[in-house]
C-alpha cells in the first residue's frame, strides 16, 4: 500500500509539474515573437535596470542553456541564458528584469532572500540524501519493526522538511522579484502596454512552477508523516 500510494502521489505531482512547465515554455515561445519597440536586448534591459537602482557592482553575463537564468548573490552576477541575453522581445525583457529584481533584493537586504541564502548550504545537502534516508528507514521498519528504522525515518523527514520550508521561503522571493521587475518596466516606460501584458503573463507562469514545487514537496512530506503515524 505504501508503494502504490507513493507512486500515485508522485505521478500526480509529476503530471501537474509537466503541465505547468509546458505552459511556461509555450508562453515564453509566444512572447519571444513579440519584439520590443525600444529595440533593447535582455542584457541591455538588465544593465539599465541595475543602473536605475544605483547598483554598480553587479555584472550581467551570458550563460548556456534555456531558462537557466538566475542571480548569483555569491559573485554578484545576473546570469542570462543565451536567448534572453541577446534577444529583444517581451519574454527576454521579463526574464532579465526579474533576475535583476533579485539583485535589487540583495542590495536592499530583502529579508526573505537573506533567509533563503543562509539555508542554501544546509538544504543542498539535506535534499540530496533525505529521500534515501526516508526509504532506508521505511525498509528497516518493514523488516525489523519499529526502533532504529523509525528513528532513521524521522531523521529523513526532518531533512525533507528543510527542503519543503526552503521551497515555501522561495515563493515570496520569486514573487517580489517579479513585482519589482514589472513596476520598473512600467514606470520607466520600457515596454508598451502589449509588451507589458506579455511580460506579466510570462512571469506569472514562471512563478507557478515554484508554487507547484512547494505544494508537491509539502504533499510528499505529509504523506510520509501520515505513513509514520500509521506505523
Coordinates of C-alpha atoms in Angstrom, one line a residue:
X1 CA 0.0 0.0 0.0
X2 CA 2.9 2.3 0.7
X3 CA 4.4 1.7 -2.7
X4 CA 1.1 2.3 -4.7
X5 CA 0.1 5.3 -2.6
X6 CA 3.5 6.9 -3.1
X7 CA 3.6 6.2 -6.8
X8 CA 0.1 7.7 -7.2
X9 CA 1.2 10.9 -5.4
X10 CA 4.5 11.2 -7.2
X11 CA 2.7 10.6 -10.6
X12 CA 0.1 13.3 -9.8
X13 CA 2.8 15.8 -8.8
X14 CA 4.8 15.0 -11.9
X15 CA 1.9 15.5 -14.3
X16 CA 1.0 18.8 -12.8
X17 CA 4.6 19.9 -12.9
X18 CA 4.9 18.8 -16.5
X19 CA 1.7 20.8 -17.4
X20 CA 2.9 24.0 -15.8
X21 CA 6.4 23.6 -17.3
X22 CA 4.9 23.0 -20.7
X23 CA 2.7 26.0 -20.4
X24 CA 5.6 28.2 -19.3
X25 CA 7.7 27.1 -22.3
X26 CA 4.8 27.8 -24.7
X27 CA 4.2 31.3 -23.1
X28 CA 7.9 32.2 -23.5
X29 CA 7.9 30.9 -27.1
X30 CA 4.8 33.0 -27.8
X31 CA 6.2 36.2 -26.2
X32 CA 9.6 35.7 -27.8
X33 CA 7.9 36.7 -31.0
X34 CA 6.7 40.0 -29.5
X35 CA 9.6 42.3 -30.4
X36 CA 10.3 45.2 -28.2
X37 CA 9.6 48.6 -29.7
X38 CA 12.6 50.1 -28.0
X39 CA 14.9 47.5 -29.6
X40 CA 16.8 46.7 -26.4
X41 CA 18.2 43.2 -25.7
X42 CA 17.7 41.3 -22.5
X43 CA 21.3 42.2 -21.5
X44 CA 20.7 45.9 -22.1
X45 CA 17.4 45.8 -20.1
X46 CA 19.2 44.2 -17.2
X47 CA 22.1 46.8 -17.3
X48 CA 19.6 49.7 -17.5
X49 CA 17.6 48.4 -14.5
X50 CA 20.8 47.9 -12.4
X51 CA 21.9 51.4 -13.3
X52 CA 18.5 52.9 -12.4
X53 CA 18.7 51.3 -9.0
X54 CA 22.2 52.6 -8.4
X55 CA 23.7 49.1 -8.4
X56 CA 27.3 49.3 -9.8
X57 CA 28.9 46.1 -8.5
X58 CA 26.7 43.5 -10.3
X59 CA 27.7 42.1 -13.7
X60 CA 25.4 40.9 -16.4
X61 CA 26.7 37.7 -18.1
X62 CA 25.6 35.2 -20.6
X63 CA 25.1 31.5 -19.6
X64 CA 24.4 28.4 -21.7
X65 CA 21.1 26.7 -21.8
X66 CA 17.4 27.6 -22.0
X67 CA 15.6 29.1 -19.0
X68 CA 18.8 28.8 -17.0
X69 CA 18.6 32.5 -15.9
X70 CA 19.5 33.2 -12.3
X71 CA 21.1 35.7 -10.0
X72 CA 24.1 34.6 -8.1
X73 CA 24.5 36.6 -4.8
X74 CA 27.9 35.0 -4.1
X75 CA 29.7 36.7 -7.0
X76 CA 27.0 39.3 -7.8
X77 CA 26.2 38.3 -11.3
X78 CA 22.9 38.4 -13.3
X79 CA 23.2 35.2 -15.4
X80 CA 21.0 35.3 -18.5
X81 CA 20.6 32.4 -20.9
X82 CA 21.9 33.0 -24.3
X83 CA 18.5 33.6 -25.8
X84 CA 17.5 36.1 -23.1
X85 CA 20.8 37.9 -23.2
X86 CA 20.7 38.6 -26.9
X87 CA 17.1 38.7 -27.9
X88 CA 14.9 41.8 -28.0
X89 CA 11.4 40.7 -27.1
X90 CA 8.9 40.8 -24.3
X91 CA 9.9 37.4 -22.9
X92 CA 13.6 38.4 -22.7
X93 CA 12.7 41.7 -21.1
X94 CA 10.6 40.0 -18.4
X95 CA 13.3 37.4 -17.5
X96 CA 16.1 40.0 -17.5
X97 CA 14.2 42.4 -15.3
X98 CA 13.1 39.6 -13.0
X99 CA 16.7 38.4 -12.4
X100 CA 17.8 42.0 -11.7
X101 CA 14.9 42.1 -9.3
X102 CA 16.9 39.6 -7.2
X103 CA 19.9 41.8 -7.4
X104 CA 17.8 44.7 -6.1
X105 CA 16.6 42.5 -3.3
X106 CA 20.2 41.7 -2.4
X107 CA 21.2 45.3 -2.5
X108 CA 18.3 46.3 -0.3
X109 CA 18.8 43.4 2.2
X110 CA 15.4 41.8 1.4
X111 CA 14.8 39.5 4.4
X112 CA 13.3 36.6 2.6
X113 CA 16.3 36.5 0.2
X114 CA 18.7 36.6 3.1
X115 CA 16.9 33.8 4.9
X116 CA 16.9 31.7 1.7
X117 CA 20.6 32.3 1.1
X118 CA 21.5 31.2 4.6
X119 CA 19.6 28.0 4.2
X120 CA 21.2 27.0 0.8
X121 CA 24.3 25.1 2.2
X122 CA 22.2 23.0 4.6
X123 CA 19.3 22.4 2.2
X124 CA 21.6 21.4 -0.6
X125 CA 23.0 18.5 1.5
X126 CA 19.6 17.6 3.0
X127 CA 17.8 17.5 -0.3
X128 CA 20.4 15.1 -1.8
X129 CA 20.0 12.5 0.9
X130 CA 16.6 13.0 2.5
X131 CA 14.7 10.5 0.4
X132 CA 17.4 7.9 0.7
X133 CA 17.3 8.2 4.5
X134 CA 13.4 8.1 4.4
X135 CA 13.3 4.9 2.2
X136 CA 16.1 3.4 4.3
X137 CA 14.1 4.0 7.5
X138 CA 10.9 2.5 5.9
X139 CA 12.9 -0.6 4.7
X140 CA 14.2 -1.2 8.2
X141 CA 10.7 -0.7 9.7
X142 CA 9.3 -3.2 7.3
X143 CA 12.0 -5.8 8.1
X144 CA 12.6 -5.2 11.8
X145 CA 9.6 -3.3 13.0
X146 CA 9.9 0.0 15.0
X147 CA 13.0 1.2 16.7
X148 CA 16.1 2.0 14.6
X149 CA 14.1 2.2 11.4
X150 CA 11.6 4.6 12.9
X151 CA 14.3 6.9 14.2
X152 CA 16.0 6.9 10.8
X153 CA 12.7 7.7 9.1
X154 CA 12.2 10.7 11.5
X155 CA 15.7 12.0 10.6
X156 CA 14.8 11.7 7.0
X157 CA 11.6 13.6 7.5
X158 CA 13.4 16.4 9.3
X159 CA 15.8 16.6 6.4
X160 CA 12.9 16.6 3.8
X161 CA 11.1 19.2 5.9
X162 CA 14.1 21.6 5.5
X163 CA 13.7 21.4 1.7
X164 CA 9.9 21.9 2.0
X165 CA 10.5 25.0 4.1
X166 CA 13.1 26.3 1.6
X167 CA 10.6 25.9 -1.3
X168 CA 8.0 28.0 0.6
X169 CA 10.5 30.7 1.5
X170 CA 11.4 30.8 -2.2
X171 CA 7.8 31.9 -3.1
X172 CA 7.9 35.4 -1.7
X173 CA 11.4 35.9 -3.1
X174 CA 10.3 35.0 -6.6
X175 CA 7.0 36.9 -6.5
X176 CA 8.7 40.0 -5.1
X177 CA 11.4 39.9 -7.8
X178 CA 8.7 39.7 -10.5
X179 CA 6.8 42.6 -8.9
X180 CA 9.9 44.7 -8.8
X181 CA 10.6 43.9 -12.5
X182 CA 7.1 44.8 -13.6
X183 CA 6.9 48.0 -11.7
X184 CA 10.3 49.1 -13.2
X185 CA 9.3 48.1 -16.7
X186 CA 6.1 50.1 -16.4
X187 CA 7.3 53.2 -14.5
X188 CA 10.3 53.6 -16.8
X189 CA 8.2 53.2 -19.9
X190 CA 10.5 50.4 -21.1
X191 CA 7.7 48.4 -22.7
X192 CA 4.4 49.2 -24.5
X193 CA 1.1 48.1 -23.0
X194 CA 1.0 45.0 -25.1
X195 CA 4.6 44.1 -24.2
X196 CA 3.9 44.7 -20.5
X197 CA 0.9 42.3 -20.6
X198 CA 3.2 39.7 -22.2
X199 CA 5.9 40.1 -19.6
X200 CA 3.4 39.9 -16.8
X201 CA 1.8 36.7 -18.2
X202 CA 5.2 35.1 -18.7
X203 CA 6.3 35.8 -15.2
X204 CA 3.0 34.6 -13.8
X205 CA 3.6 31.2 -15.3
X206 CA 7.2 31.2 -14.2
X207 CA 6.1 31.8 -10.6
X208 CA 3.6 28.9 -10.8
X209 CA 6.5 26.4 -11.3
X210 CA 7.7 27.4 -7.8
X211 CA 4.2 27.1 -6.4
X212 CA 3.8 23.6 -7.8
X213 CA 7.2 22.6 -6.4
X214 CA 6.4 23.9 -3.0
X215 CA 2.9 22.2 -2.8
X216 CA 4.3 19.0 -4.2
X217 CA 7.0 18.9 -1.6
X218 CA 4.5 19.6 1.2
X219 CA 2.2 16.9 -0.1
X220 CA 5.0 14.4 -0.1
X221 CA 6.1 15.4 3.4
X222 CA 2.6 15.0 4.8
X223 CA 2.3 11.6 3.1
X224 CA 5.4 10.3 4.8
X225 CA 4.4 11.8 8.1
X226 CA 1.0 10.0 7.8
X227 CA 2.8 6.8 7.0
X228 CA 5.0 7.1 10.1
X229 CA 1.9 7.9 12.2
X230 CA 0.1 4.8 11.0
X231 CA 3.1 2.5 11.6

